[in-house]
Short mmCIF file of C-alpha atoms and ligand atoms in Angstrom, two decimals:
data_model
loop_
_atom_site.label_atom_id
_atom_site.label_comp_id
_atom_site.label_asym_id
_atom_site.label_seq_id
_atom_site.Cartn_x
_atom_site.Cartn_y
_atom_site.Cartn_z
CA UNK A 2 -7.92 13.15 -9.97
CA UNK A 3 -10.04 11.06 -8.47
CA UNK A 4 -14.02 10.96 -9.92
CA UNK A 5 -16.11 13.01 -7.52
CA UNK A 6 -19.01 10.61 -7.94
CA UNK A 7 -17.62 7.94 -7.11
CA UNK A 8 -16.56 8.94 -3.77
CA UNK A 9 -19.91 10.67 -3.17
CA UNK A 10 -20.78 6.75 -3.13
CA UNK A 11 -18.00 5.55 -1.36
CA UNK A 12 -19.20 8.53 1.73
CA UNK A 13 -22.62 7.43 1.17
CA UNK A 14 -22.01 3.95 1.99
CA UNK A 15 -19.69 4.37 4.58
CA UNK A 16 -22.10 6.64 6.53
CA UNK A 17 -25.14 4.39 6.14
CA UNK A 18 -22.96 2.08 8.29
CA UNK A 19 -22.67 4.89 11.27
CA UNK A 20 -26.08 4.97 14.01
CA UNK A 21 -26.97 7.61 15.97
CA UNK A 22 -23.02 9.08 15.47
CA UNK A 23 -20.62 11.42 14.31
CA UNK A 24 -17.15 10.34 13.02
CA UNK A 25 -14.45 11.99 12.73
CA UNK A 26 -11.32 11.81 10.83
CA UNK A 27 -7.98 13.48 10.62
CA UNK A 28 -5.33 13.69 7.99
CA UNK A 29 -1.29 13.20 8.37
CA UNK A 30 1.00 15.55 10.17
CA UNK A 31 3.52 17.20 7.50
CA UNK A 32 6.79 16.23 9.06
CA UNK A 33 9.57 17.93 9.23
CA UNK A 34 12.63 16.48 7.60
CA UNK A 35 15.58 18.83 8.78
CA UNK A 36 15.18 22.51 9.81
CA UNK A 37 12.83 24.21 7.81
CA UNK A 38 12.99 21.42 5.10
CA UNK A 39 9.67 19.02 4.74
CA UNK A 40 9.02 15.31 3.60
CA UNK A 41 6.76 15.82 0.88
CA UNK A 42 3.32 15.59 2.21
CA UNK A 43 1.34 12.88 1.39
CA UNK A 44 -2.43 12.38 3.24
CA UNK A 45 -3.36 9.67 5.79
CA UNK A 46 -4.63 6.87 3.84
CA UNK A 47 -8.49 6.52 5.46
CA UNK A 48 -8.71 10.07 5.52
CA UNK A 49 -8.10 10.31 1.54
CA UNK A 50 -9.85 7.30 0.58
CA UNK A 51 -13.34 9.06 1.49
CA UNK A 52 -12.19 12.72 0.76
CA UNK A 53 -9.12 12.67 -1.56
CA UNK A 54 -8.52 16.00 0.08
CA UNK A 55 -4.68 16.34 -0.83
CA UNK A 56 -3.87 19.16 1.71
CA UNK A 57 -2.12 18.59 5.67
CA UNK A 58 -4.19 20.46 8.64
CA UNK A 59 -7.13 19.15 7.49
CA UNK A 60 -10.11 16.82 9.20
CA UNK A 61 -13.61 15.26 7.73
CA UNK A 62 -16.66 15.13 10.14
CA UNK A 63 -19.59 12.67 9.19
CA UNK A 64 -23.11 13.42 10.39
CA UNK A 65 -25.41 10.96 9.11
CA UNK A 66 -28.90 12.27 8.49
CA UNK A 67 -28.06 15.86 9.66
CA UNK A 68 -30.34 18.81 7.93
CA UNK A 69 -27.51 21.52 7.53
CA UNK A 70 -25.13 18.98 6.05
CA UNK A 71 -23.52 15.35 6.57
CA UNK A 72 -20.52 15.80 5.21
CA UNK A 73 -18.07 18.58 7.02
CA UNK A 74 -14.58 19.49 5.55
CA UNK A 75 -12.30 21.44 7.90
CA UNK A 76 -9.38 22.95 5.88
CA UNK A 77 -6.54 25.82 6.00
CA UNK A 78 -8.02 29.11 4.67
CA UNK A 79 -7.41 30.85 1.18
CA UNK A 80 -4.13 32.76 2.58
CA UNK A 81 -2.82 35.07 -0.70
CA UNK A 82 0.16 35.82 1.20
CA UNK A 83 1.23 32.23 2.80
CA UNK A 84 0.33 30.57 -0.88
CA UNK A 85 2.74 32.89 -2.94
CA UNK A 86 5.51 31.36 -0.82
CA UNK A 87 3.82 27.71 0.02
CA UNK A 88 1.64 26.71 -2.95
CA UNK A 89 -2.11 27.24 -3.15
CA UNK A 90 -4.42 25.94 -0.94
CA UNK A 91 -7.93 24.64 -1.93
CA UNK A 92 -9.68 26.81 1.01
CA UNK A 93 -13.23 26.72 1.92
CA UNK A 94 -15.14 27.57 -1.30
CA UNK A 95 -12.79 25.18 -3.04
CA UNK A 96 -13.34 22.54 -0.02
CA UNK A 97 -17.13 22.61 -1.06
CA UNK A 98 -16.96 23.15 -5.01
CA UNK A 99 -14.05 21.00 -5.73
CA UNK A 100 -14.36 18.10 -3.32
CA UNK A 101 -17.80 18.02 -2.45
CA UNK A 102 -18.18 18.53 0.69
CA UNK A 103 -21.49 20.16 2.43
CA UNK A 104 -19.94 22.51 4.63
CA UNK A 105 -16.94 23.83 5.04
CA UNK A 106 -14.55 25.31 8.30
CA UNK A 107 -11.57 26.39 9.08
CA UNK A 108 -9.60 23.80 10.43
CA UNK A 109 -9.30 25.94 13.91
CA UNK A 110 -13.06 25.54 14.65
CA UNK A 111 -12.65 22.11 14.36
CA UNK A 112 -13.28 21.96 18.50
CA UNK A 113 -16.14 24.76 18.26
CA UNK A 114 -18.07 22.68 15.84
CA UNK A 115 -17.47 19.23 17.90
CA UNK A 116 -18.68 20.33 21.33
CA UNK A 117 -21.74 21.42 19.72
CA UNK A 118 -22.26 18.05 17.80
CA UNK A 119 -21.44 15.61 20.03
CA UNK A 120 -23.62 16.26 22.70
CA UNK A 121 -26.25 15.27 19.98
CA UNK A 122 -25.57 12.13 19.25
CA UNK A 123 -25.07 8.41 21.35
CA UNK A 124 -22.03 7.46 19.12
CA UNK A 125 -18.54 8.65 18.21
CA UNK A 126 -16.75 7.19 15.55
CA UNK A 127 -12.89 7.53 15.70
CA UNK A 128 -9.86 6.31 15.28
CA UNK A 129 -8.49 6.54 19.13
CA UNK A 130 -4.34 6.12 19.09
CA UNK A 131 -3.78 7.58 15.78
CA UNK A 132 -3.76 10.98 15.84
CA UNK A 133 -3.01 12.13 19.94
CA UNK A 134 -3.73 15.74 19.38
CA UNK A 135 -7.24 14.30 18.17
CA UNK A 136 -7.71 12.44 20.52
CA UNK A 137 -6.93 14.88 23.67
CA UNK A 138 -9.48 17.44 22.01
CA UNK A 139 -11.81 14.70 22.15
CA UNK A 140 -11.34 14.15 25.61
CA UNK A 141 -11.07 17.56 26.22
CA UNK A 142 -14.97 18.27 24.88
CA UNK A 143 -16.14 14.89 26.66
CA UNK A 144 -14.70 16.11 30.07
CA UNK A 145 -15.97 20.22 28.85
CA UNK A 146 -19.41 18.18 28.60
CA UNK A 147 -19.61 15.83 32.00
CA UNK A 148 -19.09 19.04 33.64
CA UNK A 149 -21.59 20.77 32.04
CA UNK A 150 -24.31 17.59 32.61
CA UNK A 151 -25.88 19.17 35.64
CA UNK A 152 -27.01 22.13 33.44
CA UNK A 153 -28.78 19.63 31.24
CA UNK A 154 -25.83 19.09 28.27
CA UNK A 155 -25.39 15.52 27.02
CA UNK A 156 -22.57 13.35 26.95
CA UNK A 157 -21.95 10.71 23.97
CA UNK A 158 -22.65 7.16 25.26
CA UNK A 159 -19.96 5.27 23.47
CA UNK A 160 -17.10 5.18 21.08
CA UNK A 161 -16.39 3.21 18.55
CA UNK A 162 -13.33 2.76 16.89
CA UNK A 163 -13.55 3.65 13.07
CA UNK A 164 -10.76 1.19 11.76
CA UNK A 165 -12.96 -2.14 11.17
CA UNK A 166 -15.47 -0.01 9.41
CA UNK A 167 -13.48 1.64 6.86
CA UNK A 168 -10.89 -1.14 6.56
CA UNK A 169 -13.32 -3.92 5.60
CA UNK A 170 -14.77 -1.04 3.52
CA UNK A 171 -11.05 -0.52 1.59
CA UNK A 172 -10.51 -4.08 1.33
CA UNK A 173 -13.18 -4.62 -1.50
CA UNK A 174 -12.31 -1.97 -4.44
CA UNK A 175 -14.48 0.04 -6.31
CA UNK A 176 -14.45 0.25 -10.27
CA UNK A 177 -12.73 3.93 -9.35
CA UNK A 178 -10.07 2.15 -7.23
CA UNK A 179 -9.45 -0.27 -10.36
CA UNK A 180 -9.01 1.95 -12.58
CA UNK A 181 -6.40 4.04 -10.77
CA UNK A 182 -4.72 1.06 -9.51
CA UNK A 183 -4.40 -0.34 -13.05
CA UNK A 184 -2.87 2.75 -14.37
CA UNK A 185 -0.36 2.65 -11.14
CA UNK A 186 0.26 -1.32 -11.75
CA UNK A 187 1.08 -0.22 -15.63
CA UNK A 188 3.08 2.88 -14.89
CA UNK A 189 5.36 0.49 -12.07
CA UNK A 190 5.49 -2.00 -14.98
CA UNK A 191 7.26 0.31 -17.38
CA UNK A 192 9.62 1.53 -14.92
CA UNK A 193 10.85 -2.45 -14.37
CA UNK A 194 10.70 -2.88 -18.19
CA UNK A 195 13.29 0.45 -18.87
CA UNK A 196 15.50 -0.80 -15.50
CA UNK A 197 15.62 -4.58 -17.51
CA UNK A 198 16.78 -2.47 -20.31
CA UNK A 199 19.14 0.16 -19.04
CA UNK A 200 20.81 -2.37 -16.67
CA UNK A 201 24.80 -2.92 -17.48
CA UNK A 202 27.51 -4.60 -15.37
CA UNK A 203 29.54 -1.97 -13.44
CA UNK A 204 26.51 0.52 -12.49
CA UNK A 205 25.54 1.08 -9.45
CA UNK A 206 22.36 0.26 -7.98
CA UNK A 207 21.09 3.94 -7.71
CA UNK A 208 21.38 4.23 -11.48
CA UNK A 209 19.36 1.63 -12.15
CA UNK A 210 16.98 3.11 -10.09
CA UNK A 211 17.21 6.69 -11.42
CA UNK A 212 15.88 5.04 -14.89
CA UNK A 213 13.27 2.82 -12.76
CA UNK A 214 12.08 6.06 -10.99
CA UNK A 215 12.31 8.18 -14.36
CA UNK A 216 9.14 6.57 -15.56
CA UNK A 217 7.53 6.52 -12.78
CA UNK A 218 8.02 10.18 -12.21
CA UNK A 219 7.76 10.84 -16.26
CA UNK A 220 4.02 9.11 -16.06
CA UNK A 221 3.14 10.96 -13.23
CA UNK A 222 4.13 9.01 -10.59
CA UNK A 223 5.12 11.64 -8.14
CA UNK A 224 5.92 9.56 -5.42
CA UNK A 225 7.44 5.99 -5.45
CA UNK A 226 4.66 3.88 -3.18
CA UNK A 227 7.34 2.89 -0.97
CA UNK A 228 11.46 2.97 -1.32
CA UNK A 229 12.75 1.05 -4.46
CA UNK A 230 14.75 -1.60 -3.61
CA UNK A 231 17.58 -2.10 -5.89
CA UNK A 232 19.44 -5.17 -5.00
CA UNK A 233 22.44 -6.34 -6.79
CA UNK A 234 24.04 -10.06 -6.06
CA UNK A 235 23.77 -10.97 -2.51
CA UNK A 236 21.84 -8.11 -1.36
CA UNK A 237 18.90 -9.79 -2.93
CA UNK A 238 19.28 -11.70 0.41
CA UNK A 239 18.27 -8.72 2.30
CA UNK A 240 14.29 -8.17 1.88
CA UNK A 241 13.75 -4.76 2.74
CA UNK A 242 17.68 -3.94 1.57
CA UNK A 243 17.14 -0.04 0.29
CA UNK A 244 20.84 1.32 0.78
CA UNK A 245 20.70 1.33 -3.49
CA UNK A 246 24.34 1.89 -3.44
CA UNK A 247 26.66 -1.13 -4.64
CA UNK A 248 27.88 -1.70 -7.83
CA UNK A 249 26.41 -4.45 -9.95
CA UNK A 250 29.22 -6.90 -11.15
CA UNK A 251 28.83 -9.14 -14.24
CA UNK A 252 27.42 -12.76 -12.84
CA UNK A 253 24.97 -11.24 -10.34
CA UNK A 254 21.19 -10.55 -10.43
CA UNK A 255 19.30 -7.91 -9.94
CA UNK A 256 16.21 -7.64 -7.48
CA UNK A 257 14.28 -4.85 -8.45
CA UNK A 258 10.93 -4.60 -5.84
CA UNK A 259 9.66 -0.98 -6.42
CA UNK A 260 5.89 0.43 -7.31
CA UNK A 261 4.56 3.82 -8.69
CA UNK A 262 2.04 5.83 -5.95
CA UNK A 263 -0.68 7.32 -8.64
CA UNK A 264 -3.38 9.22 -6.76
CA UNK A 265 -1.97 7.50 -3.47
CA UNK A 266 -2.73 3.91 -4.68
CA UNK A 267 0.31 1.54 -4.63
CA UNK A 268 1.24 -0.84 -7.12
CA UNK A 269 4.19 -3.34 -6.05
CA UNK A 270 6.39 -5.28 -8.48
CA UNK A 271 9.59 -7.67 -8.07
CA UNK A 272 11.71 -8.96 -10.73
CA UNK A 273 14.86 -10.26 -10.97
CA UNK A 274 17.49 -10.58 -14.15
CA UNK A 275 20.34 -10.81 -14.66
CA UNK A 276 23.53 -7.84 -14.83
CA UNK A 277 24.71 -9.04 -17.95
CA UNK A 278 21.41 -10.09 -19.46
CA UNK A 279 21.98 -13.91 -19.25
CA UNK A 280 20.87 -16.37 -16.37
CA UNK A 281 23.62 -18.46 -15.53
CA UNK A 282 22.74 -22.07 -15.26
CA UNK A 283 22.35 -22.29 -11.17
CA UNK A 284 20.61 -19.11 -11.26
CA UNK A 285 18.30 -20.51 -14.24
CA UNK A 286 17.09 -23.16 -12.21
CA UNK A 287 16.14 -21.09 -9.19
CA UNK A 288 14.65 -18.66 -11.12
CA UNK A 289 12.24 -21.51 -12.99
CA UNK A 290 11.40 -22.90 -9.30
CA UNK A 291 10.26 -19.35 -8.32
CA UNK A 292 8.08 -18.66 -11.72
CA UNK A 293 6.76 -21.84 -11.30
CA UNK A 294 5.60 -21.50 -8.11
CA UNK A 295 4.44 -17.72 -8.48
CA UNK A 296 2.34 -18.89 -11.88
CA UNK A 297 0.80 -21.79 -9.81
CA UNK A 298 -0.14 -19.28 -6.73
CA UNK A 299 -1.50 -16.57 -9.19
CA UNK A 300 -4.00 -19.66 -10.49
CA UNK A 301 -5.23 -19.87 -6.85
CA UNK A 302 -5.63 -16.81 -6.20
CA UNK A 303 -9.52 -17.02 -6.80
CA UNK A 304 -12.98 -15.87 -5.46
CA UNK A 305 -14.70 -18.00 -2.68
CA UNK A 306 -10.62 -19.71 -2.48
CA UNK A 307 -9.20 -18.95 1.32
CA UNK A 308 -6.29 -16.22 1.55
CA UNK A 309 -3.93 -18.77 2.89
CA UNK A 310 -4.44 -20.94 0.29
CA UNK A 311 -2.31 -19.14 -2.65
CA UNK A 312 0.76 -18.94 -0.09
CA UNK A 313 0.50 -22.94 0.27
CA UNK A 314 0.43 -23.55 -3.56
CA UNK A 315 3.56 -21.21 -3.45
CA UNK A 316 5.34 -23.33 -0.36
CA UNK A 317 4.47 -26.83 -2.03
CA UNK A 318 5.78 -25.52 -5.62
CA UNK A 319 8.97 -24.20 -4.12
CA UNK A 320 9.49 -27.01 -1.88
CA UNK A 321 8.80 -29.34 -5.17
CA UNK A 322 11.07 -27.63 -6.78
CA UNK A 323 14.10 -27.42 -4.71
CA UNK A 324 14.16 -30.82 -4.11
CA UNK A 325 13.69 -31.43 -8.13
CA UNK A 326 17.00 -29.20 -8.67
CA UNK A 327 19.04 -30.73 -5.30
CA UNK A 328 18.95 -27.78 -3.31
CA UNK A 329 16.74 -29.78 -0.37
CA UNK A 330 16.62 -33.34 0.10
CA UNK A 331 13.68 -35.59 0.68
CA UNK A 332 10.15 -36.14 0.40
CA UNK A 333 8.68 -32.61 -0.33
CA UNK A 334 5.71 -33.47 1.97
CA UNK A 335 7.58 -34.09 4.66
CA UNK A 336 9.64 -31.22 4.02
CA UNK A 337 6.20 -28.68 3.65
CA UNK A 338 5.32 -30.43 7.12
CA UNK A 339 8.30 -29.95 8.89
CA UNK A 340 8.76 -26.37 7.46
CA UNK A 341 12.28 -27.23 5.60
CA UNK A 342 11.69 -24.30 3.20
CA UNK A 343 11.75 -21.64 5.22
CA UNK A 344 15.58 -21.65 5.43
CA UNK A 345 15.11 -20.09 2.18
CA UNK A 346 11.74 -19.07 2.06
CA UNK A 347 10.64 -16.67 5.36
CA UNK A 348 8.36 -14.78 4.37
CA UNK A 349 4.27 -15.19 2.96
CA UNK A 350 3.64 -15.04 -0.18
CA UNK A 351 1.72 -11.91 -0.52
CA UNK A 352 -0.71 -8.67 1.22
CA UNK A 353 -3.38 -6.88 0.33
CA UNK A 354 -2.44 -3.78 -1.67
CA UNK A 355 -4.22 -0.33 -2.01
CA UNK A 356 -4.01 2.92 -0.50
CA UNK A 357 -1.50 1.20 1.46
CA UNK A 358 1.31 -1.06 0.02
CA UNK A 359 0.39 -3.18 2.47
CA UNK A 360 -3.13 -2.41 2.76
CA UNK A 361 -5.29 -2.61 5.51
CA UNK A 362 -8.61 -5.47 5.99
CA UNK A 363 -7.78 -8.48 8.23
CA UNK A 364 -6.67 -11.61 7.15
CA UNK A 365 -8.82 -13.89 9.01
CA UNK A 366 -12.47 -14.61 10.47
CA UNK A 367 -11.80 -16.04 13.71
CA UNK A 368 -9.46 -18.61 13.36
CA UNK A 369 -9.61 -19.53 9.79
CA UNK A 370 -7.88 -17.67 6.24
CA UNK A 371 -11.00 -15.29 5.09
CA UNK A 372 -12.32 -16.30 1.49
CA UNK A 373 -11.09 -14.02 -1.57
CA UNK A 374 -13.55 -11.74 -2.91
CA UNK A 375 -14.16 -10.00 -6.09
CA UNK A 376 -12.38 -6.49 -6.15
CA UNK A 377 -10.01 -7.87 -3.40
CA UNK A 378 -6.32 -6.87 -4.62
CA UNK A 379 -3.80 -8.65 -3.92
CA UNK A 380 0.22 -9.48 -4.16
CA UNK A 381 1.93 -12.64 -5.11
CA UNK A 382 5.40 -12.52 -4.51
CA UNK A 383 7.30 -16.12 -3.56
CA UNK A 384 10.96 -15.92 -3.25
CA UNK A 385 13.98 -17.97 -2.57
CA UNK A 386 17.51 -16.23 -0.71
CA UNK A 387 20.09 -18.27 -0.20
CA UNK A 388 22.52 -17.27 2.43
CA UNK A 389 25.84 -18.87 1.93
CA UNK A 390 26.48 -22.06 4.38
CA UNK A 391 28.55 -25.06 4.75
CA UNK A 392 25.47 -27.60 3.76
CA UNK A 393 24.46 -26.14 0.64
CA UNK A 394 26.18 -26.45 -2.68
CA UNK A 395 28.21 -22.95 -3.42
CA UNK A 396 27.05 -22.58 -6.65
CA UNK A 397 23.62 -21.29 -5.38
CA UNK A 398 25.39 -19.24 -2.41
CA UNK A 399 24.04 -15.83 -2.47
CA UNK A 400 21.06 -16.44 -5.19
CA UNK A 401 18.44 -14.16 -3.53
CA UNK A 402 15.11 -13.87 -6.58
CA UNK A 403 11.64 -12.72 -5.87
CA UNK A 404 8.78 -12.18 -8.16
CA UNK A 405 5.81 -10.37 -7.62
CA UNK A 406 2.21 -8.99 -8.64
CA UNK A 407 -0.57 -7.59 -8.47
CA UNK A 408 -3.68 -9.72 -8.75
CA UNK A 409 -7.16 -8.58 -8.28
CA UNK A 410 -9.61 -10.95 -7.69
CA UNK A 411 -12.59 -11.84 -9.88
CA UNK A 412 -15.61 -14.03 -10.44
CA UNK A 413 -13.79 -14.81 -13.65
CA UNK A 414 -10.52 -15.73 -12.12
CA UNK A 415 -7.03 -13.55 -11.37
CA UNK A 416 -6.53 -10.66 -13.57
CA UNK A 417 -2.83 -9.54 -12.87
CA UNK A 418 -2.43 -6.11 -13.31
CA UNK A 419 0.91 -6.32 -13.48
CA UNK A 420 1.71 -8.25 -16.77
CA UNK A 421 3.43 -5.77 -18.62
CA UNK A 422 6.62 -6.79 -17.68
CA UNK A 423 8.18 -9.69 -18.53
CA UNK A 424 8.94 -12.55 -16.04
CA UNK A 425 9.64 -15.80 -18.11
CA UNK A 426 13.03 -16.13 -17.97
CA UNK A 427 13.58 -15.90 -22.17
CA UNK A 428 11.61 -12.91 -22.52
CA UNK A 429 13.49 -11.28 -19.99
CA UNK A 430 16.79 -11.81 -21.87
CA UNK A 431 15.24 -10.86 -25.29
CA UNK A 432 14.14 -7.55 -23.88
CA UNK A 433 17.98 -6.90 -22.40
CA UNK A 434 19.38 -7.96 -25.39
CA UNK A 435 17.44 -5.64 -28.02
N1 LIG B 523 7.63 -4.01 -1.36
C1 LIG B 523 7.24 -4.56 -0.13
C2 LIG B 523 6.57 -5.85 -0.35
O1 LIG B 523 6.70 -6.43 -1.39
O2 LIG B 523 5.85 -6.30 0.49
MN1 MN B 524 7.26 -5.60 -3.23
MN1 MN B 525 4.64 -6.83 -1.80
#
């Protein structure tokens, strides 16, 4: 659970950046997966980062500076009957004791209490395009209002969209966001160690990630942050490949890119070892060119350092390093400037991370790569895939490795949050082969 008081802050501060307004924010839609069967619910992320209110039907309304309370919860009722079959519900008392809010509503009165508000205020903080039933009451209260003007009722003067607000907000985490996102970064990190050690030629890549997801789920983990990928040989190749369902022959590797959700934060880790628990040598020297390159990105990954500069380390490293083991040819400048890499390197090397696995805050300011700040999270995850073709040597055909994460930024350089599992290349065959 997430500590009261330190969201208390989080609302605080967030308010004291709203004038003359009222914002208002809605959580996710529980969606249906098949007849009367439901995905498991899990709360929109801006919405939970400044209530960690858990429940769907459920919306937060900020008044800054208002007398009968600033901070309005509207929630699904205490319902005795509905609960015995559907799980308790926190209800309005609980809304107020257990989450803090000042007052609490039903979540029908949501409209009631909004055309009375807004006509006090200039501003109206939302987040327009997100949530359409939202937004139509909205419009429905503005257009209630206009009509009413001639009797004297106001009308808001502007709106402002929410996102920037809260997102450069989430970008720089708290000391509560470290913690839980350490415990989620160690939690994901046991899962890849128990996978490393489970891992036998002739399973199938769902097994593996039944004993990934075992720990996560055993340490409270309750929901993966996003869908494991389990990729044996040359589905390594694929980067979002989550069909989990081939069997992993001796001689391949396995990608394993999967994080723990604790408390809704993500943590997001790649490694990849071998079936049988022994790099051959072509996949040896690919792997060493990755490491390298992810070690040497990880050291630049450093406050008042631009975001784009971590992903260049990574594209010289690799680049260096292909050419050092044959697999490109030529002057690795020349082959940075002219972009020869990304035959096997597509992607950048890493996001923010957070509430989301890839986590809002913008990249840039204006044209140029923002700098890094302190409590900034981040991934590093450089890769090399290797798709078979005529020009390249077939002994690296269908190498796909990736290895990745998580980093948060500090005044005293990266702290990875990730290093409980192995990724040096020995370690990683010691552990299979206890
Ligand atoms: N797991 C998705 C990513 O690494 O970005
Ligand atoms: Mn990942
Ligand atoms: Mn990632």
């Amino acid at each position: 659970m997430i500590n009261l008081k330190a969201l208390a802050n989080r609302r605080a501060e967030f308010m004291s950046m709203l004038h003359e307004g009222v914002a208002i924010l809605t959580t996710s839609k529980h969606q249906a997966r098949n007849r009367d069967v439901f995905y498991p619910f899990r709360p929109d992320s801006d919405f939970f980062y400044l209530t960690a209110f858990p429940e769907p039907e459920a919306a937060a309304v900020f008044v800054p500076g208002r007398k009968g309370g600033e901070y309005l919860l509207f929630c699904r009722e205490k319902h005795p009957e509905m609960e015995r079959w559907d799980g308790r519900r926190t209800g309005l008392e609980g809304a107020i004791e257990e989450y803090g809010a000042d007052q609490a509503y039903p979540i029908e009165k949501l409209q009631e209490v909004l055309l009375e508000l807004l006509p006090e205020y200039e501003n109206v903080y939302t987040q327009m395009g997100k949530d359409s039933d939202l937004d139509k009451e909205i419009l429905s209260i503005i257009s209630d209002l206009r009509t009413r003007s001639r009797q004297g009722a106001r009308v808001p003067a502007q709106f402002v969209h929410l996102d920037h607000i809260l997102h450069e907000m989430r970008l720089i985490k708290d000391a509560e966001e470290i913690r839980i996102m350490r415990k989620a970064s160690r939690l994901a990190a046991k899962g890849h160690v128990r996978a490393m050690q489970m891992t036998r030629p002739g399973m199938y890549e769902y097994q593996v990630q039944a004993e990934l997801e075992y720990e996560f789920l055993k340490g409270g983990g309750l929901s993966v942050a996003y869908p494991s990928i389990v990729a044996g040989g040359r589905n390594a190749c694929i980067l979002h490949y989550t069909d989990n369902g081939n069997r992993l022959e001796d001689g391949d590797l396995l990608l394993i890119d999967a994080g723990a959700e604790i408390d809704c934060y993500a943590s997001d880790i790649t490694r990849t070892f071998p079936v049988n628990g022994k790099y051959s040598g072509a996949q040896r020297d690919v792997y060493d060119v990755v490491l390298n390159a992810q070690i040497a990105a990880i050291d630049a990954v450093r406050a008042d350092c631009s975001v784009t500069e971590y992903h260049d380390v990574a594209v010289r490293k690799l680049t260096e390093g292909m050419v050092d083991i044959g697999l490109l040819e030529g002057d690795p400048e020349e082959l940075v400037e002219n972009q020869a890499y990304r035959k096997f390197y597509m992607h950048l090397t890493g996001h923010w991370l957070g509430i989301d696995v890839h986590d809002v805050g913008d990249y840039k300011i204006g044209e140029q790569g923002r700098s890094l700040e302190p409590g900034m999270v981040l991934t590093v995850e450089p890769g090399l895939y290797i798709e078979p073709c005529a020009d390249v040597d077939e002994k690296w055909h269908n190498i796909g490795i990736r290895i990745e994460d998580d980093v948060l930024v500090r005044r005293s350089g990266p702290e990875v949050l990730t290093a409980d599992v192995p990724k040096d290349a020995d370690e990683i065959q010691a552990l299979m082969a206890e």
